[in-house]
C-alpha positions as a Python dict, from the first residue, in 0.01 Angstrom:
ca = {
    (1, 'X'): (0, 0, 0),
    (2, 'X'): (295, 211, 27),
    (3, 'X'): (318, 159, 418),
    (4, 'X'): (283, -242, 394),
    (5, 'X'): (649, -357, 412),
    (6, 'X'): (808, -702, 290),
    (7, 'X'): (1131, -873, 321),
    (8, 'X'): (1382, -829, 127),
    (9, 'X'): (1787, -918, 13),
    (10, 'X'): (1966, -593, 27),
    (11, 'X'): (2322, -472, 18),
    (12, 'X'): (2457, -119, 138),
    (13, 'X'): (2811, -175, -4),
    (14, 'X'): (3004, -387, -280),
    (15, 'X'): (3161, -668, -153),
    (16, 'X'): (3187, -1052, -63),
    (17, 'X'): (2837, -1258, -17),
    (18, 'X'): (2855, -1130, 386),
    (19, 'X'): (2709, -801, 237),
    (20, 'X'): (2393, -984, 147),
    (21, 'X'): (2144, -940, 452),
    (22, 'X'): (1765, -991, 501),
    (23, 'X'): (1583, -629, 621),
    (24, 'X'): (1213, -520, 611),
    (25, 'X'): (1201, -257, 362),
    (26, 'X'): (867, -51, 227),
    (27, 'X'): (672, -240, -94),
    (28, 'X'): (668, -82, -408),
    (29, 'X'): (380, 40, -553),
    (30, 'X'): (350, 1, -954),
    (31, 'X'): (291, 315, -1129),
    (32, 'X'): (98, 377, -1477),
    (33, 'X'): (258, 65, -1701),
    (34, 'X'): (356, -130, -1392),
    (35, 'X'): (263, -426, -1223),
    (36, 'X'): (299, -541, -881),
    (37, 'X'): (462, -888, -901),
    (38, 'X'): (443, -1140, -528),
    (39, 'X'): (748, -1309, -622),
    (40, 'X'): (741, -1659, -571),
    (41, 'X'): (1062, -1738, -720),
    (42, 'X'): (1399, -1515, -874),
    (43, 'X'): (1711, -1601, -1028),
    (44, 'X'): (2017, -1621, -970),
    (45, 'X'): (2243, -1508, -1238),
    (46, 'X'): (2630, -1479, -1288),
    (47, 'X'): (2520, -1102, -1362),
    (48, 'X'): (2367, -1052, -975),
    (49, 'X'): (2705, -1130, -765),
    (50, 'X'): (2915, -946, -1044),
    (51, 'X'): (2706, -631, -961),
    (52, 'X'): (2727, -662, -583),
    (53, 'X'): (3116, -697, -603),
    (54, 'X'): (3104, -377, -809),
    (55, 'X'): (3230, -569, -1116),
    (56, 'X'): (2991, -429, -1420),
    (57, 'X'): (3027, -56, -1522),
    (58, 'X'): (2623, 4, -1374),
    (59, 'X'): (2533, 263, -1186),
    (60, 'X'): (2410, 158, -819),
    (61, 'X'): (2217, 337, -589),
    (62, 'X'): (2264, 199, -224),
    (63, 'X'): (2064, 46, -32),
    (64, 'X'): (2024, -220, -339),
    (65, 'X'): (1792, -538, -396),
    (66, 'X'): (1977, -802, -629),
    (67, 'X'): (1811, -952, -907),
    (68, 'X'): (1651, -901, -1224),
    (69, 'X'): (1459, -1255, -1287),
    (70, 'X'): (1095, -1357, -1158),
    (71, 'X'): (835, -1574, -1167),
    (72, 'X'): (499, -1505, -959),
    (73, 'X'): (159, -1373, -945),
    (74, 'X'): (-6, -1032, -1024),
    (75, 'X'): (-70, -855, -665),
    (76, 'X'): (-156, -496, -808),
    (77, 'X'): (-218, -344, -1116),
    (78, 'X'): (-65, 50, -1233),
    (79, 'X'): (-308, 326, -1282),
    (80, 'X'): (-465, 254, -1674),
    (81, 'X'): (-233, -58, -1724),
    (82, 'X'): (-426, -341, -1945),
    (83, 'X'): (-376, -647, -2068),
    (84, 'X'): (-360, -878, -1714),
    (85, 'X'): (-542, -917, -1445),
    (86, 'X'): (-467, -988, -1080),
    (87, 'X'): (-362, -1336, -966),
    (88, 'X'): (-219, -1441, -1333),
    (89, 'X'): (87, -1619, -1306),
    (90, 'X'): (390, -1441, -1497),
    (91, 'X'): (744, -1436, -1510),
    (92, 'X'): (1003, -1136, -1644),
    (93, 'X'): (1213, -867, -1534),
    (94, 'X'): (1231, -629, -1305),
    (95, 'X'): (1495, -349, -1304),
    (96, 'X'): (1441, -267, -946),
    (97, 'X'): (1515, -621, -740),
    (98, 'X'): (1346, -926, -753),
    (99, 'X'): (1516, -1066, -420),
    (100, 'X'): (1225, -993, -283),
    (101, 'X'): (873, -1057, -169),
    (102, 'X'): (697, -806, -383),
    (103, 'X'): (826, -663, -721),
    (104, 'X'): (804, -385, -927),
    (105, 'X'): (787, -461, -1335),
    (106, 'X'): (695, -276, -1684),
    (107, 'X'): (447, -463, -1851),
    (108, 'X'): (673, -480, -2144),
    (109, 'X'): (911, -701, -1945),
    (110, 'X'): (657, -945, -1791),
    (111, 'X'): (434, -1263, -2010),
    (112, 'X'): (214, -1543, -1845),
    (113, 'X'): (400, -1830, -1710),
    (114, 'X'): (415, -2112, -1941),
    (115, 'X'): (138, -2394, -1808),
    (116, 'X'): (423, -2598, -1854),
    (117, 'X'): (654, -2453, -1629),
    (118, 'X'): (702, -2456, -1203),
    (119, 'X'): (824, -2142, -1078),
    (120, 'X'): (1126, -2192, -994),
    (121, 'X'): (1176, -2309, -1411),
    (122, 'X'): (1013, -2023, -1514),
    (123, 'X'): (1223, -1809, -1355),
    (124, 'X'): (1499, -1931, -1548),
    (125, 'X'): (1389, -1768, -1789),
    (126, 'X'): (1473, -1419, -1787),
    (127, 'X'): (1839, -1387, -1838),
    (128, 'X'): (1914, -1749, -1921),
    (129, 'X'): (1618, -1806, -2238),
    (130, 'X'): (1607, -1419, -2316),
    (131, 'X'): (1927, -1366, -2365),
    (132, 'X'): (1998, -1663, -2555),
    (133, 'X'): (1695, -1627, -2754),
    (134, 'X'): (1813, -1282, -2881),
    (135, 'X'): (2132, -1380, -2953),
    (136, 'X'): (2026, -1673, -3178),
    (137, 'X'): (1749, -1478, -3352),
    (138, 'X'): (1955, -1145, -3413),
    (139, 'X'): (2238, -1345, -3545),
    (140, 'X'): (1954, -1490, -3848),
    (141, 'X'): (2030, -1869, -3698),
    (142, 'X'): (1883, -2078, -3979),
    (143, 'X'): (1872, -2415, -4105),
    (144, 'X'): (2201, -2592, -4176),
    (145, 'X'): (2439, -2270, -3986),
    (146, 'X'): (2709, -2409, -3774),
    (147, 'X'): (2705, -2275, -3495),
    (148, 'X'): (2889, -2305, -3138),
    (149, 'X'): (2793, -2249, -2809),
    (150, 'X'): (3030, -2198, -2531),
    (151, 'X'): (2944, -2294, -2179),
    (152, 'X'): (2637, -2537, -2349),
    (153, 'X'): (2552, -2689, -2012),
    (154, 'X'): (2464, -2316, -1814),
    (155, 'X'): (2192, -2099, -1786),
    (156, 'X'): (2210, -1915, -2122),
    (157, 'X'): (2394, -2211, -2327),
    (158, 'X'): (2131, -2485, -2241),
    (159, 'X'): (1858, -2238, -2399),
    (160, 'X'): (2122, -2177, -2664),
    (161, 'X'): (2170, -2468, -2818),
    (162, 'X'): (1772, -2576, -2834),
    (163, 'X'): (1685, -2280, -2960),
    (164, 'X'): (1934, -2322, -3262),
    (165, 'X'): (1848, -2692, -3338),
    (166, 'X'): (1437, -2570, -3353),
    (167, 'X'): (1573, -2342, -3599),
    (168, 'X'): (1766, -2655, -3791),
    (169, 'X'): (2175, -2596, -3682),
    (170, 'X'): (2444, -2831, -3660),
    (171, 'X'): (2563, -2692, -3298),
    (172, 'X'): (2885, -2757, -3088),
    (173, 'X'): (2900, -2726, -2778),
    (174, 'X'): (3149, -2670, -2495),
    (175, 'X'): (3096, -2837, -2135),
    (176, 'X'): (3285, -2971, -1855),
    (177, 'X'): (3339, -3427, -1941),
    (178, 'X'): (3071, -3454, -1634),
    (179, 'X'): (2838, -3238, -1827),
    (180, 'X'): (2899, -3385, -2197),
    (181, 'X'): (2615, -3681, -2216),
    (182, 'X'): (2367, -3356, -2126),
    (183, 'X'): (2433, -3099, -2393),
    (184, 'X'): (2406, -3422, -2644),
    (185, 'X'): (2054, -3473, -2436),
    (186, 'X'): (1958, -3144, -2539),
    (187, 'X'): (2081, -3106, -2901),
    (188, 'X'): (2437, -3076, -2923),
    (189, 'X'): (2544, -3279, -3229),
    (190, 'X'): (2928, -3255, -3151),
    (191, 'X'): (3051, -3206, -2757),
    (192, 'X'): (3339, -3094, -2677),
    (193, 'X'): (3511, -3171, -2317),
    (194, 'X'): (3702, -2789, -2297),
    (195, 'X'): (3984, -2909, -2093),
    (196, 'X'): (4023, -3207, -2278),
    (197, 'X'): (4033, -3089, -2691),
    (198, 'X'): (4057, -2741, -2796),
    (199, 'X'): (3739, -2640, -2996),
    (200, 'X'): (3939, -2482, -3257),
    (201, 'X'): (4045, -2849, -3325),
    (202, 'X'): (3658, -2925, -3365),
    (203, 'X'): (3438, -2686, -3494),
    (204, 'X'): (3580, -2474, -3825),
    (205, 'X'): (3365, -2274, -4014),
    (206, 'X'): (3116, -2170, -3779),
    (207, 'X'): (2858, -1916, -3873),
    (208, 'X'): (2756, -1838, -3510),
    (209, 'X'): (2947, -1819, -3176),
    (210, 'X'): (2732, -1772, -2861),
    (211, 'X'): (3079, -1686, -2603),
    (212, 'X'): (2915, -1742, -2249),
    (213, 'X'): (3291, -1795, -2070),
    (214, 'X'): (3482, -1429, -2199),
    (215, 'X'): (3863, -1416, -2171),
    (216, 'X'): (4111, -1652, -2356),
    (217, 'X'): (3813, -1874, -2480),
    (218, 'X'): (3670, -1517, -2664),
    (219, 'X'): (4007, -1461, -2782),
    (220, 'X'): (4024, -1817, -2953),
    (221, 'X'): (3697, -1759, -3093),
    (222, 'X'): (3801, -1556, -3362),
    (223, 'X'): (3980, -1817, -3565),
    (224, 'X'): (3680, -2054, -3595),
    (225, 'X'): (3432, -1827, -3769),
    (226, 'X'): (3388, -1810, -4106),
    (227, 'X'): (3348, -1458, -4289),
    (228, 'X'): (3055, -1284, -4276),
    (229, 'X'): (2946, -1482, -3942),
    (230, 'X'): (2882, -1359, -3614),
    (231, 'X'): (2956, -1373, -3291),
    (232, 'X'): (2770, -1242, -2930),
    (233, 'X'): (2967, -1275, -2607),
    (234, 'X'): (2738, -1227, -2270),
    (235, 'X'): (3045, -1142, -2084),
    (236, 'X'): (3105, -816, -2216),
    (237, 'X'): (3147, -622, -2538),
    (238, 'X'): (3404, -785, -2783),
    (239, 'X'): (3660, -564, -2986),
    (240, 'X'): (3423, -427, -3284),
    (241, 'X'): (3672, -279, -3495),
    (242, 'X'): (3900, -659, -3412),
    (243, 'X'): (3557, -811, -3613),
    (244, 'X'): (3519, -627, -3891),
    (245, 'X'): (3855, -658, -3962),
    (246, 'X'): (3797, -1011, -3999),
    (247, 'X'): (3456, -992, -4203),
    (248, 'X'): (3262, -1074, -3866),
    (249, 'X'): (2975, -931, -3716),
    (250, 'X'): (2988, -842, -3317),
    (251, 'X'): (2634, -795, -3227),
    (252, 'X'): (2558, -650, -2916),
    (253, 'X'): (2377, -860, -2627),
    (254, 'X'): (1977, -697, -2586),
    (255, 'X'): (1740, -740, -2359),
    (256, 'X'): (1397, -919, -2470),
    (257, 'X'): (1088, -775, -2576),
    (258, 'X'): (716, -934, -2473),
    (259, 'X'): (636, -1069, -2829),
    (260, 'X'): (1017, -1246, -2745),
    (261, 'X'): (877, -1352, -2415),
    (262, 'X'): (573, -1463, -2580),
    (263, 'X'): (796, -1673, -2843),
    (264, 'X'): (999, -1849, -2556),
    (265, 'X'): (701, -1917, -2357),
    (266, 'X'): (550, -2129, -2714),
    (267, 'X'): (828, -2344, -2762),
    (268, 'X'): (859, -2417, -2392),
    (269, 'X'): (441, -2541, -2367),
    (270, 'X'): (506, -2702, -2717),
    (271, 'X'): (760, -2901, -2585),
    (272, 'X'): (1033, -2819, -2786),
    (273, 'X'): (1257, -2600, -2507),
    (274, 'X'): (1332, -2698, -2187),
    (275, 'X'): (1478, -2575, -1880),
    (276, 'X'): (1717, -2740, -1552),
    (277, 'X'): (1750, -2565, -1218),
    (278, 'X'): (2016, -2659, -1051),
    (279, 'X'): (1968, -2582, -725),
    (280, 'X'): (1663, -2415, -534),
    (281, 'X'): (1798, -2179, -267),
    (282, 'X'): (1552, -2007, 50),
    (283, 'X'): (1610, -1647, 83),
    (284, 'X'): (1779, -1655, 418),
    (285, 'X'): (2081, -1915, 205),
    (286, 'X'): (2139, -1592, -73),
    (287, 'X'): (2477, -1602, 41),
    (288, 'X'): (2522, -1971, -61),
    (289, 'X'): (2320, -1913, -339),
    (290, 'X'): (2618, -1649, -493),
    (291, 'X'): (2921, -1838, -374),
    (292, 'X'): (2747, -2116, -586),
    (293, 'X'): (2711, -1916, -907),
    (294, 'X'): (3046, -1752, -785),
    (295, 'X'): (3231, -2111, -816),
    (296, 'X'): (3066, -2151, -1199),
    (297, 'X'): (3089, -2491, -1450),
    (298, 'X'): (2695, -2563, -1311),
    (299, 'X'): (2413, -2735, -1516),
    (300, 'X'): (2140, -2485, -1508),
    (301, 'X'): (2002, -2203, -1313),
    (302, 'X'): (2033, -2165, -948),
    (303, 'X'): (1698, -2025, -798),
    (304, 'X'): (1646, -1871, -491),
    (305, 'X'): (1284, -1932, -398),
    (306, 'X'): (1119, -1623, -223),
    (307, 'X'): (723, -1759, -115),
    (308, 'X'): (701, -1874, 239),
    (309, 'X'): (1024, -1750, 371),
    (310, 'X'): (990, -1746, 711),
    (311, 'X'): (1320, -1733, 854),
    (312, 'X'): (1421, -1329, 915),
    (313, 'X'): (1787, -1411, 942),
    (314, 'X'): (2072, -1539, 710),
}
């Protein structure tokens, strides 16, 4: 296998979106606790164009395959791996580029698709319901906690805020006016038009901030959480030492482990979570596909669909 090649998104430098080309590069082959994933669909996160322009403190090795989010089917099992079988639909995460036709993951990182689910959803879920599921479970979200949820209408607040409400919450949530009647659709019991009404001026008291937006909205934060709540910003670490000064916890963002996977994937086939892509994108429109995420204030994840790309140029 490791002289079959596939197509692939790469980058050889950080840059602007024109870095983004299509190249036939070798397939991986999964080692012991791997699996070989045929990628049907990745996405797209804020996280992907922030690397490429050299943005997040992560070490790169060039040439480099953006993306960490898939959804697809077994191709190829590592030496003594158990547990799945070739041809099962999964999603997860791969470390090692999912912008691709063939992908490399840890069985830790991967669970069956949810029946439920298309591709494209499911492969929202990686970085948009992981990460907001461990935010709202290692903050102890429970019944009656106030909680607020910045950016409500993206890929990680949308996941957010129905993942607090199944837990009981009274959540607010931030959104753009156009996007206002859709985080009420999905839970939010007060919405709050950010350029309209500061939040301070709405939600007091909070036990939980989710900060998906970073910056002056972070900074705000502070002042609406009660003592002894918490707060988890995806956009980078928040001042510790600024927290605890304030009686507030600052937990750390984490990545998601199968039995959270496994959680995510019940709620969604029970029919309690939901997902929205925004916009599916073919491999030879990456570049469109990051300006888009680039421009922000979307409702959803942007996918950039992988099977049956025929078209070797972008």
């Amino acid at each position: 296998m490791a002289d079959q090649t596939m197509l692939a998104v790469r980058y050889h430098q950080f840059g602007g979106s024109d870095v983004l080309t299509l190249e036939e590069v070798p397939r991986p082959t999964p080692q012991a606790g791997e699996l070989l994933i045929k990628v049907v669909s990745a996405g797209v996160l804020p996280a992907d164009w922030k690397i490429r322009m050299g943005l997040f403190p992560l070490p790169v090795s060039f040439p480099s395959i953006p993306g960490t989010s898939f959804a697809g089917m077994i191709e190829a099992i590592g030496e003594g791996t158990t547990g799945y079988q070739v041809g099962q639909e999964v999603f997860g995460r791969s470390a090692r580029g999912t912008y691709a036709e063939y992908a490399v993951a840890p069985v830790e990182a991967v669970a069956m698709k949810p029946v439920s689910m298309s591709f494209d959803e499911a492969a929202t879920l990686s970085g948009g319901a992981t990460t907001a599921w461990r935010a709202i479970t290692s903050a102890g979200v429970k019944s009656g906690d106030r909680v607020l949820i910045h950016g409500a209408a993206g890929g990680v607040g949308l996941f957010a805020v129905q993942f607090a409400k199944a837990l009981g919450a009274y959540v607010f949530g931030t959104a753009g006016r156009e996007n206002l009647d859709f985080i009420r659709s999905l839970g939010v019991d007060e919405a709050i038009d950010y350029k309209a009404t500061p939040f301070e001026q709405v939600a007091q008291d909070v036990d939980f901030v989710l900060d998906t937006i970073g910056g002056d909205t972070l900074n705000r934060s502070w002042s609406v959480i009660k003592r002894g709540g918490s707060l988890v910003s995806i956009t980078g670490q928040p001042p510790v030492a600024h927290g605890q000064s304030l009686g507030i916890r600052v937990l750390p963002s984490s990545l998601a482990t199968s039995q959270d996977l496994n959680d995510i994937v019940k709620l969604i086939d029970e029919g309690i979570v939901k997902t929205v892509v925004q916009h599916v994108y073919g491999m030879n429109e990456v570049r469109q596909a990051h300006e888009r995420s680039e421009n922000g204030h979307g409702r959803g994840r942007i996918v950039l669909r992988i099977a049956d790309s025929q078209d070797r140029s972008i």
